[in-house]
């Protein structure tokens, strides 16, 4: 019988969680755990949870209910709950689901091997929900499984902004920036493993202020010098931390892609103030002008919340106007949902009723969808530099992405994976583009 143990990780929520799940797999690999496709028969199951929206806790408990049965069939199975729900509701999890072996917040993953060893030895439950974020990064393994042509790199965690609606400052803790040296070492390793496009991650990524570089702009400059790093992106940014140097980086560093996710949340000054965002609609529009002056082909993406407590019809109209004015290439929009412990959830002002929230969200989404379709259609007839990320859905096809993060499908050889090639776009669809590889590239392949 083989000693290989099977590890299944289910990840909800943000890209940071996807990155963390990868690092948890890296940490457990030396203990003999290899990734499994499904929880059935796994020796260890980790649920990496997200607390940001929706009914995260209920979703978790219904998933745990299903896993309990698997655990009964395989008593040695270890069950861990990680991520922001674990951080926020650790006590409730151990009380309501005593069959869970490990509850750990996002800053405790480096202790995972030790927790697993302790439980294998002596049983019991391990709970880690402290906030020693520096420690986490210091203890992550140097060995990491390759991520592929595109990869994530966490450079910053936590948030001190305390937007009224958001749980992140409570679940991920205070802002912490990793030092440049550690980030550069990880980026070099990723490039050596074949990653061509690196997306820097952080809840407040453009507030990065780690040792060894002058802000995020300085860090991007150092990253751009690494051989093999051909494209750089970063997400998520706060409008208040978009400084002159970072705007200039979009103009001056060719590796920095002309695409920026810049959440605005609302177009009404009254709501923005209630949200504690620290900027007005006008501030945001001026910022967009400066970014576009620096990089005329810059495409923007955003987050919008419909129905924040106290939002009136005129505020909603102001949001629609702001969206019209900017013209987004992509966006995420959400119906406001109260998160326990946040100021907005406890606000004395009237909460918007569900039907109104639904209607406002639908209006916001209709507009954003049309803008995205318009942006994609606008690429038809142009030639785009496409980073080939892998095989396409159909035989003989490749998939890739443009500088503006649009997925592209074209017929071509899989030997092109990892290269940036010119593709003539023949059609723009709502969520992707289809194209033809420019002829001389086909011959070269
Ligand atoms: N309700 C709705 N949307 C939310 N977001 C964060 N918290 C909430 C909430 N309580 C959205 C914001 C944020 C994105 C990641 O999730 O738009 O930018
Ligand atoms: Fe949450 Fe606001 Fe911080 Fe973003 S900036 S993580 S929305 S508190």
XYZ file of C-alpha atoms and ligand atoms in Angstrom:
471
model
C 0.000 0.000 0.000
C 1.331 3.452 -0.841
C 1.964 6.087 1.846
C 0.558 8.789 -0.361
C -2.222 10.572 1.428
C -4.890 12.458 -0.442
C -5.627 16.114 0.209
C -8.730 17.915 -1.014
C -8.948 21.695 -0.643
C -12.089 23.619 -1.474
C -11.609 27.348 -1.882
C -14.254 30.043 -1.773
C -13.934 33.741 -2.380
C -11.025 35.865 -3.432
C -7.802 35.166 -5.294
C -5.973 35.508 -2.003
C -7.753 32.362 -0.866
C -6.777 30.539 -4.058
C -3.161 31.549 -3.398
C -3.385 30.478 0.252
C -4.872 27.110 -0.754
C -1.876 26.550 -3.014
C 0.493 27.340 -0.169
C -1.350 24.971 2.172
C -0.909 22.202 -0.404
C 2.812 23.094 -0.613
C 3.094 22.922 3.187
C 1.467 19.504 3.353
C 3.339 17.983 0.403
C 6.388 17.053 2.545
C 4.026 15.147 4.854
C 3.019 12.950 1.930
C -0.229 14.678 0.939
C -0.962 14.853 -2.777
C -3.879 16.819 -4.273
C -7.178 14.961 -4.825
C -9.991 15.977 -7.143
C -12.834 15.275 -4.728
C -13.387 14.934 -0.982
C -14.538 11.301 -1.241
C -11.926 9.055 0.296
C -9.528 11.941 1.001
C -7.296 11.723 4.066
C -7.588 15.410 4.654
C -10.177 17.968 3.602
C -9.623 21.704 3.996
C -12.436 24.185 3.478
C -10.888 27.581 2.767
C -13.755 29.930 3.499
C -14.726 33.465 2.576
C -16.703 35.778 4.821
C -17.092 38.783 2.576
C -20.611 38.363 1.281
C -23.662 36.142 1.334
C -24.527 33.553 3.875
C -20.991 32.295 4.371
C -21.578 30.634 7.723
C -24.675 28.688 6.673
C -22.946 27.564 3.476
C -20.052 26.292 5.549
C -22.267 24.342 7.935
C -24.198 22.661 5.155
C -20.895 21.642 3.528
C -19.671 20.367 6.899
C -22.845 18.308 7.209
C -21.995 16.509 3.959
C -18.378 15.988 4.988
C -19.410 14.547 8.327
C -20.844 11.550 6.467
C -17.571 11.050 4.586
C -15.723 11.247 7.856
C -17.970 8.612 9.391
C -17.121 6.315 6.487
C -13.415 7.050 6.895
C -12.717 7.794 10.563
C -9.058 8.778 9.996
C -10.042 11.642 7.752
C -8.874 15.016 9.005
C -11.159 17.977 8.512
C -9.961 21.580 8.637
C -11.769 24.890 8.284
C -9.523 27.736 7.152
C -10.017 31.277 5.931
C -12.035 34.218 7.102
C -15.091 32.357 8.445
C -12.730 30.313 10.622
C -11.173 33.552 11.832
C -14.480 35.231 12.579
C -16.525 32.298 13.846
C -13.997 29.833 15.261
C -15.919 29.251 18.482
C -19.213 28.639 16.697
C -17.567 26.120 14.385
C -16.085 24.030 17.197
C -19.379 24.184 19.098
C -21.694 23.301 16.205
C -19.354 20.947 14.362
C -17.231 19.177 16.969
C -16.065 16.680 14.329
C -13.897 19.430 12.796
C -10.246 18.810 13.702
C -8.617 22.113 12.808
C -9.910 25.683 12.764
C -7.382 28.192 11.527
C -7.444 31.818 10.493
C -5.600 33.112 7.414
C -2.486 34.046 9.391
C -1.889 30.568 10.827
C -1.355 28.377 7.779
C 2.370 27.983 8.404
C 1.466 26.026 11.547
C -0.565 23.503 9.559
C 2.058 20.708 9.443
C 2.557 21.021 13.186
C -1.201 20.930 13.843
C -1.633 17.885 11.608
C 1.233 16.094 13.360
C -0.159 16.952 16.796
C -3.627 15.645 15.968
C -2.276 12.456 14.355
C -0.258 11.831 17.518
C -2.717 12.659 20.232
C -6.074 13.562 18.694
C -8.041 16.576 19.887
C -8.801 19.804 18.105
C -6.381 22.540 16.997
C -7.556 26.126 16.887
C -5.358 28.917 15.574
C -6.939 32.286 15.011
C -4.223 34.723 16.033
C -2.890 37.469 13.764
C 0.900 36.979 13.540
C 1.033 37.758 9.832
C 4.814 38.346 9.633
C 5.343 34.853 10.989
C 3.114 33.300 8.361
C 5.191 34.580 5.468
C 8.479 33.781 7.219
C 7.428 30.169 7.586
C 5.926 29.431 4.199
C 7.994 26.828 2.365
C 10.564 27.874 -0.214
C 9.379 24.992 -2.400
C 6.143 25.748 -4.207
C 4.320 23.851 -6.910
C 4.453 25.723 -10.251
C 1.361 27.818 -10.874
C 1.466 27.834 -14.681
C 1.829 30.622 -17.223
C -0.074 33.041 -14.982
C 0.351 33.076 -11.226
C -0.530 34.939 -8.037
C 1.883 36.360 -5.507
C 0.621 37.772 -2.209
C 2.576 40.904 -1.274
C 0.278 42.476 1.289
C -2.464 41.359 3.618
C -5.015 42.993 5.819
C -6.608 46.384 5.755
C -6.807 49.475 7.967
C -9.454 51.261 5.925
C -12.564 50.033 7.761
C -15.142 50.567 5.051
C -18.520 50.439 6.787
C -19.696 47.253 5.059
C -16.540 45.160 5.075
C -15.310 42.350 7.332
C -11.750 42.267 6.014
C -10.201 44.510 8.712
C -11.676 42.133 11.298
C -10.848 38.811 9.639
C -7.516 39.570 7.968
C -6.276 42.070 10.546
C -4.141 45.167 10.147
C -2.235 45.990 7.004
C 1.000 44.120 6.607
C 3.438 44.397 3.695
C 5.946 41.662 2.925
C 9.517 42.870 2.407
C 10.624 43.341 -1.199
C 13.418 40.760 -0.887
C 10.961 37.940 -0.092
C 8.620 39.008 -2.887
C 11.438 39.219 -5.427
C 12.728 35.787 -4.440
C 9.264 34.296 -4.903
C 8.826 36.088 -8.244
C 12.199 34.812 -9.490
C 11.223 31.280 -8.582
C 7.866 31.669 -10.332
C 9.577 32.997 -13.476
C 12.022 30.073 -13.433
C 9.061 27.711 -13.212
C 7.548 29.249 -16.333
C 5.177 31.895 -14.980
C 5.118 34.825 -17.416
C 2.373 36.933 -15.880
C 2.364 37.654 -12.159
C -0.611 39.187 -10.386
C 0.379 40.763 -7.089
C -2.289 40.227 -4.474
C -3.359 42.179 -1.428
C -6.614 43.372 0.093
C -5.103 46.830 -0.234
C -2.334 46.074 -2.639
C -1.472 49.635 -3.602
C -0.949 50.541 0.054
C 2.108 48.252 -0.059
C 4.924 49.855 1.921
C 7.352 47.005 2.610
C 11.086 47.283 3.167
C 13.351 47.364 0.159
C 11.412 49.402 -2.396
C 9.783 52.804 -2.681
C 6.103 51.881 -2.591
C 4.310 49.631 -5.063
C 5.688 51.625 -8.019
C 9.246 50.882 -6.840
C 8.412 47.241 -6.280
C 6.929 46.921 -9.786
C 10.134 48.362 -11.207
C 12.239 45.705 -9.433
C 9.872 42.927 -10.503
C 9.946 44.101 -14.118
C 13.720 43.547 -14.169
C 13.394 39.833 -13.438
C 14.106 37.815 -16.585
C 10.983 35.968 -17.722
C 8.508 38.284 -15.982
C 6.710 39.668 -18.997
C 3.486 40.929 -17.479
C 2.608 42.423 -14.109
C -0.778 43.128 -12.574
C -1.908 43.971 -9.067
C -5.203 43.751 -7.266
C -7.129 45.088 -5.284
C -6.405 48.805 -5.143
C -8.016 51.572 -3.138
C -8.498 54.918 -4.917
C -6.912 56.749 -1.971
C -3.613 54.900 -2.368
C -3.248 55.482 -6.103
C -0.293 57.885 -5.939
C 1.539 59.767 -8.688
C 4.410 57.266 -8.816
C 2.021 54.358 -9.325
C 0.115 56.200 -12.035
C 3.452 56.897 -13.742
C 4.355 53.195 -13.473
C 1.487 52.439 -15.864
C 3.115 54.809 -18.358
C 6.769 53.905 -17.817
C 6.989 50.170 -17.109
C 6.080 48.137 -20.192
C 5.413 45.002 -18.111
C 2.676 46.749 -16.111
C -0.524 45.895 -17.940
C -3.023 48.579 -19.022
C -5.767 47.222 -16.807
C -6.671 48.283 -13.301
C -9.242 46.980 -10.854
C -10.249 50.051 -8.880
C -13.361 49.604 -6.735
C -15.547 52.689 -6.401
C -18.492 50.995 -4.568
C -20.895 53.915 -5.167
C -21.225 57.091 -7.213
C -22.974 59.074 -4.479
C -20.921 61.275 -2.170
C -23.406 60.785 0.623
C -23.125 56.984 0.398
C -19.360 57.098 -0.114
C -19.134 59.049 3.110
C -21.398 56.601 4.945
C -19.175 53.840 3.581
C -16.114 55.595 5.064
C -14.366 55.390 1.715
C -12.442 58.638 2.139
C -13.057 59.884 -1.403
C -15.828 61.526 -3.406
C -17.215 60.579 -6.809
C -15.374 63.568 -8.256
C -12.070 62.389 -6.698
C -12.562 59.048 -8.409
C -13.344 60.598 -11.794
C -10.293 62.866 -11.564
C -8.143 59.874 -10.700
C -9.453 58.016 -13.747
C -8.564 61.051 -15.901
C -5.004 61.082 -14.552
C -4.620 57.349 -15.144
C -5.890 57.653 -18.696
C -3.634 60.635 -19.349
C -0.673 58.480 -18.285
C -1.826 55.402 -20.175
C -4.479 56.187 -22.783
C -5.388 52.547 -23.446
C -5.925 51.768 -19.742
C -9.076 49.733 -19.098
C -10.797 49.875 -15.744
C -12.694 47.401 -13.685
C -14.593 48.120 -10.479
C -16.753 46.867 -7.613
C -20.212 48.305 -6.953
C -22.483 47.690 -3.985
C -26.204 48.207 -4.562
C -28.361 49.102 -1.589
C -25.926 50.119 1.143
C -27.893 51.199 4.261
C -29.271 54.686 3.711
C -28.939 54.548 -0.095
C -31.755 56.550 -1.693
C -32.996 56.493 -5.259
C -30.976 59.625 -6.105
C -27.813 57.946 -4.761
C -28.451 54.926 -6.954
C -28.919 57.257 -9.958
C -25.587 58.899 -9.112
C -23.952 55.457 -9.204
C -25.418 54.771 -12.641
C -24.145 58.177 -13.812
C -20.646 57.490 -12.545
C -20.609 54.120 -14.330
C -21.797 55.819 -17.550
C -19.120 58.425 -17.212
C -16.181 56.051 -16.652
C -17.093 53.209 -19.006
C -15.812 50.045 -17.343
C -14.274 47.127 -19.202
C -15.288 44.714 -16.472
C -16.914 44.877 -13.041
C -18.210 43.002 -10.050
C -21.410 44.180 -8.472
C -23.098 42.990 -5.333
C -26.255 43.440 -3.402
C -25.387 44.863 -0.006
C -25.477 42.165 2.657
C -24.950 42.946 6.335
C -21.825 41.357 7.790
C -21.963 40.819 11.542
C -19.724 43.183 13.474
C -19.430 45.821 10.741
C -20.647 49.406 11.307
C -23.038 49.286 8.339
C -24.814 46.225 9.727
C -25.510 48.104 12.954
C -26.281 51.452 11.273
C -29.239 53.386 12.604
C -30.265 54.487 9.088
C -32.896 52.552 7.202
C -31.734 49.393 5.450
C -32.861 49.190 1.843
C -35.557 46.561 1.301
C -34.672 43.427 -0.668
C -36.853 44.156 -3.691
C -35.318 47.609 -4.116
C -31.817 46.190 -3.708
C -32.589 43.551 -6.333
C -33.909 46.130 -8.774
C -30.997 48.520 -8.281
C -28.481 45.708 -8.644
C -30.178 44.574 -11.853
C -29.941 48.106 -13.272
C -26.286 48.397 -12.312
C -25.523 45.001 -13.817
C -27.344 45.682 -17.044
C -25.292 48.810 -17.586
C -22.014 47.115 -16.647
C -22.744 44.153 -18.893
C -23.415 46.454 -21.823
C -20.155 48.308 -21.167
C -18.182 45.076 -21.038
C -19.775 43.851 -24.290
C -19.006 47.212 -25.904
C -15.386 47.067 -24.732
C -14.942 43.530 -26.051
C -16.649 44.325 -29.363
C -14.275 47.273 -29.762
C -11.345 44.885 -30.019
C -12.721 43.198 -33.142
C -10.491 43.935 -36.126
C -7.486 44.859 -33.970
C -4.330 42.854 -33.351
C -3.739 42.084 -29.661
C -0.706 40.698 -27.877
C -2.031 37.489 -26.387
C -0.263 35.528 -23.689
C -1.036 31.894 -24.457
C -2.010 30.234 -21.181
C -3.027 26.739 -22.268
C -5.112 24.600 -24.590
C -8.548 25.908 -25.555
C -11.870 24.229 -24.951
C -11.984 22.562 -28.365
C -9.379 20.382 -30.048
C -6.706 22.378 -31.855
C -7.530 25.542 -29.923
C -5.426 27.591 -27.576
C -6.577 29.944 -24.836
C -4.883 33.115 -23.765
C -5.488 36.589 -22.479
C -5.039 40.103 -23.793
C -3.305 42.921 -21.893
C -6.846 43.886 -20.784
C -7.466 40.499 -19.192
C -9.942 39.352 -21.836
C -9.890 35.606 -22.482
C -9.078 34.819 -26.126
C -9.644 31.623 -28.087
C -7.880 30.861 -31.355
C -6.821 27.862 -33.391
C -3.157 27.169 -32.824
C -0.555 24.768 -31.570
C -0.104 24.058 -27.881
C 3.638 24.620 -28.419
C 2.746 28.317 -28.158
C 1.839 28.042 -24.459
C 3.841 30.559 -22.449
C 4.483 32.871 -25.402
C 3.053 36.276 -26.186
C 1.881 36.349 -29.788
C -0.060 38.759 -32.002
C -3.645 37.642 -32.550
C -6.108 39.258 -34.923
C -9.400 39.546 -33.062
C -12.312 38.451 -35.237
C -15.134 38.840 -32.736
C -15.789 40.230 -29.299
C -18.279 38.264 -27.201
C -19.788 39.316 -23.858
C -17.098 37.529 -21.839
C -14.322 36.664 -24.291
C -12.790 37.233 -27.703
C -12.135 34.932 -30.606
C -9.177 35.481 -32.874
C -6.774 34.167 -35.458
C -3.071 33.883 -34.860
C -1.213 36.233 -37.167
C 0.280 34.097 -39.953
C 4.057 34.316 -39.439
C 3.598 33.225 -35.817
C 1.842 30.065 -36.959
C 4.814 29.193 -39.170
C 7.304 29.886 -36.399
C 5.495 27.500 -34.040
N -22.104 43.464 0.987
C -21.957 43.495 -0.360
N -20.786 43.565 -0.984
C -19.684 43.604 -0.225
N -18.382 43.671 -0.551
C -17.670 43.667 0.586
N -18.477 43.588 1.651
C -19.742 43.560 1.175
C -21.017 43.496 1.787
N -21.160 43.480 3.114
C -17.893 43.779 -1.906
C -17.167 45.115 -2.145
C -15.728 44.714 -2.226
C -15.839 43.319 -2.836
C -14.650 42.458 -2.685
O -16.947 42.758 -2.168
O -17.606 45.667 -3.366
O -14.951 45.593 -3.024
Fe -12.713 46.098 2.896
Fe -12.603 48.721 2.413
Fe -10.409 47.398 3.236
Fe -11.363 46.987 0.755
S -10.540 48.934 1.565
S -10.689 45.409 2.236
S -13.572 47.146 1.092
S -12.288 47.721 4.414
